[in-house]
CSV table of C-alpha atoms in Angstrom, one decimal:
chain,number,residue,atom,x,y,z
A,1,UNK,CA,-20.9,-4.6,141.8
A,2,UNK,CA,-21.5,-0.9,140.4
A,3,UNK,CA,-23.4,0.1,137.4
A,4,UNK,CA,-21.7,1.6,134.5
A,5,UNK,CA,-22.9,3.8,131.6
A,6,UNK,CA,-20.9,2.7,128.8
A,7,UNK,CA,-18.7,0.3,127.2
A,8,UNK,CA,-15.8,2.8,127.6
A,9,UNK,CA,-16.4,3.4,131.4
A,10,UNK,CA,-16.7,-0.3,132.0
A,11,UNK,CA,-13.2,-1.0,130.7
A,12,UNK,CA,-11.8,1.8,132.5
A,13,UNK,CA,-13.2,0.6,135.5
A,14,UNK,CA,-12.0,-3.2,135.0
A,15,UNK,CA,-8.4,-1.8,134.4
A,16,UNK,CA,-8.7,0.2,137.6
A,17,UNK,CA,-9.8,-2.4,139.8
A,18,UNK,CA,-7.2,-5.1,138.4
A,19,UNK,CA,-4.4,-2.6,138.7
A,20,UNK,CA,-5.4,-1.7,142.3
A,21,UNK,CA,-5.3,-5.6,143.0
A,22,UNK,CA,-1.9,-6.0,141.3
A,23,UNK,CA,-0.7,-2.9,143.5
A,24,UNK,CA,-2.1,-4.5,146.6
A,25,UNK,CA,-0.6,-7.9,146.0
A,26,UNK,CA,3.0,-6.3,145.4
A,27,UNK,CA,2.6,-4.3,148.5
A,28,UNK,CA,1.4,-7.2,150.8
A,29,UNK,CA,4.3,-9.7,149.6
A,30,UNK,CA,6.9,-6.9,149.6
A,31,UNK,CA,5.9,-5.7,153.2
A,32,UNK,CA,5.4,-9.0,154.6
A,33,UNK,CA,1.8,-8.2,155.5
A,34,UNK,CA,0.4,-11.3,154.0
A,35,UNK,CA,-3.2,-11.0,155.4
A,36,UNK,CA,-3.7,-8.1,153.1
A,37,UNK,CA,-3.4,-10.4,150.2
A,38,UNK,CA,-7.0,-12.1,151.1
A,39,UNK,CA,-8.4,-9.0,149.3
A,40,UNK,CA,-6.5,-9.7,146.0
A,41,UNK,CA,-9.3,-10.6,143.4
A,42,UNK,CA,-9.8,-10.5,139.6
A,43,UNK,CA,-12.5,-8.1,138.4
A,44,UNK,CA,-15.8,-9.1,136.9
A,45,UNK,CA,-17.9,-8.0,134.0
A,46,UNK,CA,-21.6,-8.4,133.9
A,47,UNK,CA,-24.2,-7.6,131.4
A,48,UNK,CA,-27.9,-7.8,132.0
A,49,UNK,CA,-29.9,-8.2,128.8
A,50,UNK,CA,-33.4,-7.6,129.9
A,51,UNK,CA,-35.2,-8.5,126.7
A,52,UNK,CA,-34.1,-10.4,123.4
A,53,UNK,CA,-34.8,-8.9,120.1
A,54,UNK,CA,-34.1,-9.8,116.6
A,55,UNK,CA,-30.9,-8.3,115.4
A,56,UNK,CA,-29.3,-8.0,112.0
A,57,UNK,CA,-28.8,-11.6,110.5
A,58,UNK,CA,-25.4,-10.5,109.3
A,59,UNK,CA,-24.0,-9.4,112.7
A,60,UNK,CA,-20.9,-11.5,113.2
A,61,UNK,CA,-20.9,-11.1,116.9
A,62,UNK,CA,-22.7,-9.1,119.6
A,63,UNK,CA,-25.7,-11.1,119.7
A,64,UNK,CA,-27.3,-13.7,122.1
A,65,UNK,CA,-30.0,-16.3,121.7
A,66,UNK,CA,-32.0,-15.5,124.9
A,67,UNK,CA,-32.3,-12.6,127.5
A,68,UNK,CA,-30.2,-13.2,130.8
A,69,UNK,CA,-27.3,-12.0,132.6
A,70,UNK,CA,-23.9,-12.9,130.9
A,71,UNK,CA,-20.6,-12.3,132.7
A,72,UNK,CA,-16.9,-13.0,132.8
A,73,UNK,CA,-14.2,-13.0,135.4
A,74,UNK,CA,-11.1,-11.3,133.5
A,75,UNK,CA,-7.6,-10.8,133.7
A,76,UNK,CA,-5.3,-8.2,132.1
A,77,UNK,CA,-8.2,-5.9,130.9
A,78,UNK,CA,-5.5,-3.3,130.2
A,79,UNK,CA,-4.1,-5.7,127.6
A,80,UNK,CA,-7.5,-6.5,126.2
A,81,UNK,CA,-9.1,-3.1,126.3
A,82,UNK,CA,-9.6,-2.4,122.5
A,83,UNK,CA,-11.2,-5.7,122.2
A,84,UNK,CA,-13.4,-5.5,125.2
A,85,UNK,CA,-14.4,-2.0,124.2
A,86,UNK,CA,-15.6,-3.3,120.8
A,87,UNK,CA,-17.3,-6.3,122.0
A,88,UNK,CA,-19.4,-4.4,124.5
A,89,UNK,CA,-20.2,-1.5,122.1
A,90,UNK,CA,-21.5,-4.2,119.7
A,91,UNK,CA,-23.7,-5.8,122.5
A,92,UNK,CA,-25.0,-2.7,123.7
A,93,UNK,CA,-25.8,-1.5,120.1
A,94,UNK,CA,-28.1,-4.5,119.7
A,95,UNK,CA,-29.9,-4.8,123.1
A,96,UNK,CA,-30.8,-2.6,126.1
A,97,UNK,CA,-28.0,-3.6,128.6
A,98,UNK,CA,-27.2,-3.0,131.9
A,99,UNK,CA,-23.4,-3.2,132.6
A,100,UNK,CA,-22.0,-3.7,136.1
A,101,UNK,CA,-18.4,-3.9,137.0
A,102,UNK,CA,-16.7,-5.0,140.4
A,103,UNK,CA,-14.7,-7.7,141.9
A,104,UNK,CA,-15.3,-11.5,141.5
A,105,UNK,CA,-14.8,-14.0,144.3
A,106,UNK,CA,-11.8,-15.3,142.4
A,107,UNK,CA,-8.4,-14.5,143.9
A,108,UNK,CA,-5.2,-13.8,141.9
A,109,UNK,CA,-2.3,-16.1,142.6
A,110,UNK,CA,1.0,-13.9,142.7
A,111,UNK,CA,2.4,-16.3,140.0
A,112,UNK,CA,0.3,-14.3,137.4
A,113,UNK,CA,1.3,-10.7,138.7
A,114,UNK,CA,4.6,-9.2,137.7
A,115,UNK,CA,6.8,-7.9,140.4
A,116,UNK,CA,5.5,-9.4,143.3
A,117,UNK,CA,7.7,-10.4,146.2
A,118,UNK,CA,8.3,-13.9,147.5
A,119,UNK,CA,5.7,-16.2,148.8
A,120,UNK,CA,5.2,-16.5,152.6
A,121,UNK,CA,7.7,-19.0,154.0
A,122,UNK,CA,5.3,-20.5,156.7
A,123,UNK,CA,2.2,-22.4,156.7
A,124,UNK,CA,0.4,-19.7,159.2
A,125,UNK,CA,0.9,-17.0,156.5
A,126,UNK,CA,0.7,-19.0,153.3
A,127,UNK,CA,-3.1,-19.5,153.8
A,128,UNK,CA,-3.8,-15.7,153.0
A,129,UNK,CA,-2.0,-16.3,149.4
A,130,UNK,CA,-3.8,-18.7,146.9
A,131,UNK,CA,-1.8,-20.8,144.6
A,132,UNK,CA,-2.3,-21.3,140.9
A,133,UNK,CA,-5.2,-23.9,140.7
A,134,UNK,CA,-5.3,-26.2,137.6
A,135,UNK,CA,-9.0,-27.0,138.4
A,136,UNK,CA,-9.5,-23.2,136.8
A,137,UNK,CA,-7.7,-24.0,133.8
A,138,UNK,CA,-10.1,-25.4,131.4
A,139,UNK,CA,-11.6,-25.0,128.1
A,140,UNK,CA,-15.2,-25.8,129.3
A,141,UNK,CA,-16.5,-22.7,127.7
A,142,UNK,CA,-14.7,-22.9,124.6
A,143,UNK,CA,-15.7,-26.4,124.1
A,144,UNK,CA,-19.5,-25.9,124.8
A,145,UNK,CA,-19.9,-28.0,128.0
A,146,UNK,CA,-23.3,-28.0,129.3
A,147,UNK,CA,-22.6,-26.8,132.7
A,148,UNK,CA,-20.8,-23.9,131.3
A,149,UNK,CA,-23.9,-22.6,129.6
A,150,UNK,CA,-26.6,-23.6,132.0
A,151,UNK,CA,-25.8,-21.8,135.3
A,152,UNK,CA,-27.4,-18.7,136.6
A,153,UNK,CA,-25.1,-16.5,134.8
A,154,UNK,CA,-24.1,-17.3,131.0
A,155,UNK,CA,-20.6,-16.9,129.7
A,156,UNK,CA,-19.6,-13.7,128.3
A,157,UNK,CA,-15.9,-14.5,127.4
A,158,UNK,CA,-14.2,-17.6,126.1
A,159,UNK,CA,-11.9,-18.2,128.8
A,160,UNK,CA,-11.7,-18.0,132.9
A,161,UNK,CA,-9.0,-15.7,134.4
A,162,UNK,CA,-6.5,-18.4,135.3
A,163,UNK,CA,-6.7,-20.2,132.1
A,164,UNK,CA,-6.0,-16.7,130.4
A,165,UNK,CA,-3.0,-16.0,132.7
A,166,UNK,CA,-1.5,-19.4,132.4
A,167,UNK,CA,-1.7,-19.1,128.5
A,168,UNK,CA,0.2,-15.9,128.9
A,169,UNK,CA,2.7,-17.5,130.9
A,170,UNK,CA,3.2,-20.3,128.5
A,171,UNK,CA,3.6,-17.7,125.4
A,172,UNK,CA,6.3,-15.9,127.4
A,173,UNK,CA,7.9,-19.1,128.4
A,174,UNK,CA,8.0,-20.6,124.9
A,175,UNK,CA,8.6,-17.7,122.8
A,176,UNK,CA,11.1,-15.6,124.9
A,177,UNK,CA,9.3,-12.3,124.7
A,178,UNK,CA,6.5,-10.5,126.9
A,179,UNK,CA,3.1,-10.7,125.2
A,180,UNK,CA,2.5,-6.9,125.0
A,181,UNK,CA,4.2,-6.9,121.5
A,182,UNK,CA,2.3,-9.7,120.1
A,183,UNK,CA,0.4,-8.6,117.0
A,184,UNK,CA,-3.3,-9.7,115.8
A,185,UNK,CA,-1.9,-11.4,112.3
A,186,UNK,CA,0.1,-14.7,113.1
A,187,UNK,CA,2.4,-16.5,110.7
A,188,UNK,CA,3.6,-20.0,111.8
A,189,UNK,CA,6.6,-21.7,110.3
A,190,UNK,CA,9.1,-24.3,111.4
A,191,UNK,CA,12.3,-23.0,109.5
A,192,UNK,CA,14.7,-20.3,110.7
A,193,UNK,CA,15.2,-19.4,107.0
A,194,UNK,CA,11.5,-18.2,106.9
A,195,UNK,CA,12.3,-16.1,110.0
A,196,UNK,CA,15.3,-14.4,108.3
A,197,UNK,CA,13.3,-13.5,105.5
A,198,UNK,CA,10.5,-12.1,107.7
A,199,UNK,CA,13.2,-10.0,109.7
A,200,UNK,CA,14.7,-8.9,106.4
A,201,UNK,CA,11.2,-7.5,105.4
A,202,UNK,CA,10.7,-6.1,108.5
A,203,UNK,CA,14.1,-4.1,108.8
A,204,UNK,CA,13.2,-2.9,105.0
A,205,UNK,CA,9.9,-1.7,106.1
A,206,UNK,CA,11.2,0.1,109.1
A,207,UNK,CA,13.6,2.1,106.7
A,208,UNK,CA,10.8,3.0,104.4
A,209,UNK,CA,9.0,6.3,104.7
A,210,UNK,CA,5.4,5.9,105.2
A,211,UNK,CA,5.5,2.4,106.5
A,212,UNK,CA,2.9,1.3,109.1
A,213,UNK,CA,5.4,-0.7,111.3
A,214,UNK,CA,7.1,1.2,114.1
A,215,UNK,CA,9.3,-1.6,115.5
A,216,UNK,CA,10.4,-5.2,115.3
A,217,UNK,CA,10.9,-7.3,118.5
A,218,UNK,CA,13.0,-9.9,118.3
A,219,UNK,CA,13.0,-13.4,121.0
A,220,UNK,CA,16.3,-11.9,122.4
A,221,UNK,CA,14.3,-8.9,123.7
A,222,UNK,CA,16.2,-6.6,121.3
A,223,UNK,CA,14.1,-4.0,119.7
A,224,UNK,CA,14.7,-2.8,116.3
A,225,UNK,CA,13.4,0.6,115.2
A,226,UNK,CA,15.6,1.8,112.5
A,227,UNK,CA,17.7,0.5,109.6
A,228,UNK,CA,20.1,-2.2,110.6
A,229,UNK,CA,22.2,-4.8,108.7
A,230,UNK,CA,20.0,-8.3,109.2
A,231,UNK,CA,23.5,-10.0,109.2
A,232,UNK,CA,24.5,-8.2,112.4
A,233,UNK,CA,21.1,-9.4,114.0
A,234,UNK,CA,21.1,-12.4,116.5
A,235,UNK,CA,18.3,-14.1,115.1
A,236,UNK,CA,18.9,-17.7,116.8
A,237,UNK,CA,17.1,-18.3,120.2
A,238,UNK,CA,17.6,-20.5,123.3
A,239,UNK,CA,13.6,-20.6,123.3
A,240,UNK,CA,11.6,-23.5,122.0
A,241,UNK,CA,9.2,-21.4,119.6
A,242,UNK,CA,11.3,-18.1,119.2
A,243,UNK,CA,8.8,-15.0,118.2
A,244,UNK,CA,9.3,-12.1,115.9
A,245,UNK,CA,6.9,-9.3,116.4
A,246,UNK,CA,6.9,-6.6,113.7
A,247,UNK,CA,4.8,-4.0,115.4
A,248,UNK,CA,2.2,-1.1,114.5
A,249,UNK,CA,0.6,1.3,116.8
A,250,UNK,CA,-2.8,-0.3,116.8
A,251,UNK,CA,-1.4,-4.1,117.2
A,252,UNK,CA,-2.5,-5.0,113.7
A,253,UNK,CA,0.9,-5.8,112.6
A,254,UNK,CA,2.4,-9.3,112.0
A,255,UNK,CA,4.0,-11.8,114.4
A,256,UNK,CA,5.8,-14.8,113.0
A,257,UNK,CA,6.5,-17.8,115.5
A,258,UNK,CA,9.1,-20.6,114.7
A,259,UNK,CA,6.9,-23.5,116.2
A,260,UNK,CA,9.2,-26.2,115.4
A,261,UNK,CA,7.9,-29.8,114.2
A,262,UNK,CA,4.9,-31.6,115.0
A,263,UNK,CA,0.9,-31.2,115.8
A,264,UNK,CA,1.7,-31.1,119.4
A,265,UNK,CA,3.7,-28.0,119.2
A,266,UNK,CA,1.1,-26.6,116.9
A,267,UNK,CA,-1.5,-27.3,119.5
A,268,UNK,CA,0.5,-25.9,122.3
A,269,UNK,CA,1.2,-22.5,120.8
A,270,UNK,CA,-2.4,-22.1,119.6
A,271,UNK,CA,-4.0,-23.0,122.8
A,272,UNK,CA,-2.0,-20.2,124.3
A,273,UNK,CA,-2.5,-17.4,121.3
A,274,UNK,CA,-6.4,-18.1,121.4
A,275,UNK,CA,-6.7,-16.3,124.6
A,276,UNK,CA,-5.7,-12.8,123.0
A,277,UNK,CA,-8.3,-13.2,120.2
A,278,UNK,CA,-6.0,-13.0,117.4
A,279,UNK,CA,-7.5,-11.8,113.8
A,280,UNK,CA,-5.8,-14.6,111.8
A,281,UNK,CA,-3.3,-17.4,111.8
A,282,UNK,CA,-1.8,-19.1,109.1
A,283,UNK,CA,0.8,-21.8,108.6
A,284,UNK,CA,3.5,-21.4,106.0
A,285,UNK,CA,5.4,-24.7,105.8
A,286,UNK,CA,6.8,-27.5,103.5
A,287,UNK,CA,4.9,-30.6,102.5
A,288,UNK,CA,5.1,-33.7,100.5
A,289,UNK,CA,3.3,-33.5,97.2
A,290,UNK,CA,1.1,-36.4,96.5
A,291,UNK,CA,0.4,-36.0,92.7
A,292,UNK,CA,2.9,-37.2,90.3
A,293,UNK,CA,2.2,-34.0,88.2
A,294,UNK,CA,3.5,-31.8,91.0
A,295,UNK,CA,6.9,-30.1,90.9
A,296,UNK,CA,9.3,-29.4,93.7
A,297,UNK,CA,8.3,-25.7,94.8
A,298,UNK,CA,4.8,-26.0,94.0
A,299,UNK,CA,2.5,-24.2,96.2
A,300,UNK,CA,-0.4,-26.0,97.9
A,301,UNK,CA,-3.3,-23.8,99.5
A,302,UNK,CA,-5.3,-26.1,102.1
A,303,UNK,CA,-9.0,-26.0,101.4
A,304,UNK,CA,-9.8,-29.1,103.2
A,305,UNK,CA,-8.0,-30.7,106.2
A,306,UNK,CA,-7.8,-34.6,106.6
A,307,UNK,CA,-6.9,-35.0,110.3
A,308,UNK,CA,-4.6,-37.9,111.2
A,309,UNK,CA,-2.8,-35.9,113.7
A,310,UNK,CA,-5.1,-36.9,116.6
A,311,UNK,CA,-4.2,-34.3,119.0
A,312,UNK,CA,-7.6,-32.6,119.2
A,313,UNK,CA,-9.8,-35.7,118.9
A,314,UNK,CA,-10.9,-35.3,122.4
A,315,UNK,CA,-11.8,-31.8,121.8
A,316,UNK,CA,-13.2,-31.8,118.2
A,317,UNK,CA,-14.9,-35.2,116.8
A,318,UNK,CA,-12.9,-36.7,114.1
A,319,UNK,CA,-15.8,-36.5,111.9
A,320,UNK,CA,-16.5,-32.8,112.3
A,321,UNK,CA,-15.7,-31.0,109.0
A,322,UNK,CA,-13.0,-28.3,109.1
A,323,UNK,CA,-13.9,-25.7,106.7
A,324,UNK,CA,-11.5,-23.4,104.7
A,325,UNK,CA,-12.2,-19.8,105.3
A,326,UNK,CA,-12.9,-18.2,102.1
A,327,UNK,CA,-11.6,-14.8,103.2
A,328,UNK,CA,-8.4,-16.3,103.9
A,329,UNK,CA,-8.2,-18.4,100.7
A,330,UNK,CA,-8.9,-15.6,98.4
A,331,UNK,CA,-6.4,-13.1,99.8
A,332,UNK,CA,-3.8,-16.0,99.9
A,333,UNK,CA,-4.6,-16.6,96.1
A,334,UNK,CA,-4.3,-12.9,95.1
A,335,UNK,CA,-1.0,-12.6,97.2
A,336,UNK,CA,0.5,-15.5,95.5
A,337,UNK,CA,-0.5,-14.1,92.0
A,338,UNK,CA,1.0,-11.0,92.8
A,339,UNK,CA,4.2,-12.4,94.0
A,340,UNK,CA,4.6,-15.2,91.3
A,341,UNK,CA,2.9,-13.7,88.4
A,342,UNK,CA,0.1,-15.3,86.3
A,343,UNK,CA,1.6,-19.0,86.2
A,344,UNK,CA,-1.5,-20.7,87.6
A,345,UNK,CA,-0.1,-23.9,87.4
A,346,UNK,CA,2.2,-23.2,90.1
A,347,UNK,CA,-0.3,-23.3,92.7
A,348,UNK,CA,-3.3,-25.9,93.4
A,349,UNK,CA,-6.0,-25.9,96.3
A,350,UNK,CA,-6.3,-29.1,97.8
A,351,UNK,CA,-6.9,-31.5,101.0
A,352,UNK,CA,-3.7,-31.2,103.3
A,353,UNK,CA,-3.5,-34.3,105.4
A,354,UNK,CA,-1.5,-34.0,108.7
A,355,UNK,CA,0.2,-36.9,110.4
A,356,UNK,CA,1.8,-37.1,113.8
A,357,UNK,CA,4.4,-39.4,112.0
A,358,UNK,CA,7.3,-37.7,110.4
A,359,UNK,CA,8.2,-41.0,108.6
A,360,UNK,CA,4.9,-41.8,107.5
A,361,UNK,CA,6.1,-42.6,104.0
A,362,UNK,CA,8.5,-45.5,105.3
A,363,UNK,CA,5.1,-47.7,105.7
A,364,UNK,CA,5.2,-51.0,103.8
A,365,UNK,CA,3.7,-50.4,100.3
A,366,UNK,CA,0.4,-52.1,101.1
A,367,UNK,CA,0.4,-50.5,104.5
A,368,UNK,CA,0.6,-47.1,102.7
A,369,UNK,CA,-2.0,-48.0,100.3
A,370,UNK,CA,-4.8,-48.8,102.8
A,371,UNK,CA,-3.6,-45.7,104.6
A,372,UNK,CA,-4.2,-43.4,101.9
A,373,UNK,CA,-6.9,-45.5,100.0
A,374,UNK,CA,-10.1,-43.1,99.4
A,375,UNK,CA,-8.1,-39.8,100.5
A,376,UNK,CA,-8.0,-36.8,98.3
A,377,UNK,CA,-4.8,-35.4,99.8
A,378,UNK,CA,-2.8,-33.1,97.9
A,379,UNK,CA,-0.1,-32.7,100.5
A,380,UNK,CA,0.9,-34.4,103.6
A,381,UNK,CA,2.4,-32.5,106.6
A,382,UNK,CA,2.5,-32.4,110.4
A,383,UNK,CA,1.0,-29.0,111.6
A,384,UNK,CA,-1.7,-27.6,109.3
A,385,UNK,CA,-4.6,-29.4,110.3
A,386,UNK,CA,-3.8,-29.0,114.0
A,387,UNK,CA,-3.6,-25.3,113.1
A,388,UNK,CA,-6.7,-25.3,111.3
A,389,UNK,CA,-8.6,-27.5,113.9
A,390,UNK,CA,-7.7,-25.2,116.7
A,391,UNK,CA,-8.6,-22.1,114.7
A,392,UNK,CA,-12.0,-23.6,114.1
A,393,UNK,CA,-12.4,-24.5,117.8
A,394,UNK,CA,-11.2,-21.2,119.2
A,395,UNK,CA,-13.1,-19.2,116.3
A,396,UNK,CA,-9.8,-17.6,114.9
A,397,UNK,CA,-9.8,-17.5,111.1
A,398,UNK,CA,-7.1,-19.9,109.7
A,399,UNK,CA,-5.2,-21.1,106.6
A,400,UNK,CA,-2.1,-22.9,105.2
A,401,UNK,CA,0.0,-22.0,102.3
A,402,UNK,CA,2.4,-25.1,101.8
A,403,UNK,CA,5.4,-25.4,99.5
A,404,UNK,CA,6.1,-28.9,98.0
A,405,UNK,CA,9.6,-30.2,99.2
A,406,UNK,CA,9.4,-33.7,98.2
A,407,UNK,CA,7.4,-36.4,96.3
A,408,UNK,CA,7.9,-39.4,98.2
A,409,UNK,CA,5.4,-41.2,96.4
A,410,UNK,CA,7.0,-40.7,93.0
A,411,UNK,CA,10.7,-41.6,93.9
A,412,UNK,CA,11.6,-37.9,94.8
A,413,UNK,CA,12.2,-38.2,98.7
A,414,UNK,CA,13.8,-35.2,100.6
A,415,UNK,CA,17.4,-35.7,100.6
A,416,UNK,CA,20.1,-32.9,101.8
A,417,UNK,CA,21.4,-31.6,98.7
A,418,UNK,CA,17.8,-31.1,96.6
A,419,UNK,CA,16.1,-29.9,99.7
A,420,UNK,CA,18.9,-27.0,100.5
A,421,UNK,CA,18.5,-25.9,96.6
A,422,UNK,CA,14.7,-25.8,97.0
A,423,UNK,CA,15.0,-23.8,100.3
A,424,UNK,CA,17.4,-21.3,99.0
A,425,UNK,CA,15.1,-20.7,95.7
A,426,UNK,CA,11.8,-20.5,97.6
A,427,UNK,CA,12.0,-19.0,100.8
A,428,UNK,CA,11.6,-15.4,100.2
A,429,UNK,CA,8.5,-15.6,97.6
A,430,UNK,CA,6.9,-18.1,100.0
A,431,UNK,CA,7.3,-15.9,103.1
A,432,UNK,CA,6.2,-12.8,101.1
A,433,UNK,CA,3.0,-14.5,100.0
A,434,UNK,CA,1.8,-14.9,103.4
A,435,UNK,CA,3.0,-11.5,104.6
A,436,UNK,CA,1.2,-9.6,101.7
A,437,UNK,CA,-1.9,-11.5,102.4
A,438,UNK,CA,-1.7,-10.4,106.1
A,439,UNK,CA,-1.3,-6.8,105.1
A,440,UNK,CA,-4.2,-7.1,102.9
A,441,UNK,CA,-6.1,-8.5,105.6
A,442,UNK,CA,-5.1,-6.0,108.1
A,443,UNK,CA,-6.6,-3.3,106.1
A,444,UNK,CA,-10.1,-4.4,106.5
A,445,UNK,CA,-10.2,-7.0,109.4
A,446,UNK,CA,-14.0,-6.7,109.3
A,447,UNK,CA,-14.0,-9.0,106.6
A,448,UNK,CA,-12.6,-11.7,108.7
A,449,UNK,CA,-15.4,-11.4,111.4
A,450,UNK,CA,-17.8,-13.4,109.8
A,451,UNK,CA,-20.4,-16.1,111.2
A,452,UNK,CA,-18.8,-18.9,109.6
A,453,UNK,CA,-16.9,-20.3,112.9
A,454,UNK,CA,-19.8,-19.5,115.1
A,455,UNK,CA,-21.6,-22.5,116.7
A,456,UNK,CA,-25.0,-23.6,116.3
A,457,UNK,CA,-25.2,-24.0,120.4
A,458,UNK,CA,-22.8,-23.0,122.8
A,459,UNK,CA,-21.8,-19.7,121.3
A,460,UNK,CA,-20.8,-16.6,123.2
A,461,UNK,CA,-21.7,-12.9,122.6
A,462,UNK,CA,-18.1,-12.0,122.3
A,463,UNK,CA,-15.8,-12.8,119.2
């Protein structure tokens, strides 16, 4: 591995090495000279911190607990270049570091390289071309496994390269469009009507002089860059979780993803999005209100999460508290006040309980009593706790702003006529609260980069 003098040079070298590997892979497979593929490797970044020194205690990242060699085998350094530069600059500002860049010993499967030719058909040539290895796709680093942190070299980044590449492939499979246009501030919904309102906002912004947004990318692959009638756009999608990217030059725009219903979908999408290190993600959905004083259309800002979804229990102990992120909370509160006015009774903060059972309210009265006994839940939904818990796990700031669509414990179940009326009356304001909050956060993303989601042990130098 070669020593480099700065973070900027290191990232440029990583991109150069990765690009060369991809070009070699394409040429080897296209030409049929498969033996050349044996030299297709991911690049590796290594930082040797010779001496530990105390740093500013307010630093949100870029610090370590001890001296040593910290390294990462990386994929798509071109996609992650601004992130990698900022992280390396923070680290080298705090310590005397020796940065090295070179090829790793990990080969790149052609499935993770765009534009490669077909695999070799015979066994003799296939030996030169690696297959994707699920043994390399794991979250040992992010989940703080002992072995991941007690080898000769300590981890620098949260994910291995095949975990990274498979996540990108999953994102494109589920959302329909390539990852390059995905933005750093992410909204989740499970309603097409929210998508329509978001697209309506995006189109209006593109027509506005001085807007920071440059284009809107739809899951169809269509790119909108000027004024167009929303009614003329094809917003439906054949993909499971259609994605809509409202793009800025710096990538600090807003992405909305219709994730569908349920905690499994919420985990699937956040598992993949996490590799791109977004600045924040927020769920905007509907919920059952649990208090008889509530009204249809009231807003619930989640400030605690009661996890009865169970999908992350193997990764995060059920007794681990999932705290609210104050920077998200305050920004959402201000956005609601701006959109709805000064009627403070409209919104309350409270515990959100997420379940994997859509028909949870169909329990027998005594079973329902026992299920909720001792709970302080103000709302019940199916996704918010999963999104919060995976945000906590992946160190991505999170939040939930929910609208009450039914009061099942108080003789107001969700029925078609009332639901449709509620949807038509609430959708625009609800979406705009979240959009305005994200725009506010994007003006100063540094405020999100706190130590609140950092671990006591098993933490990394990078954000």
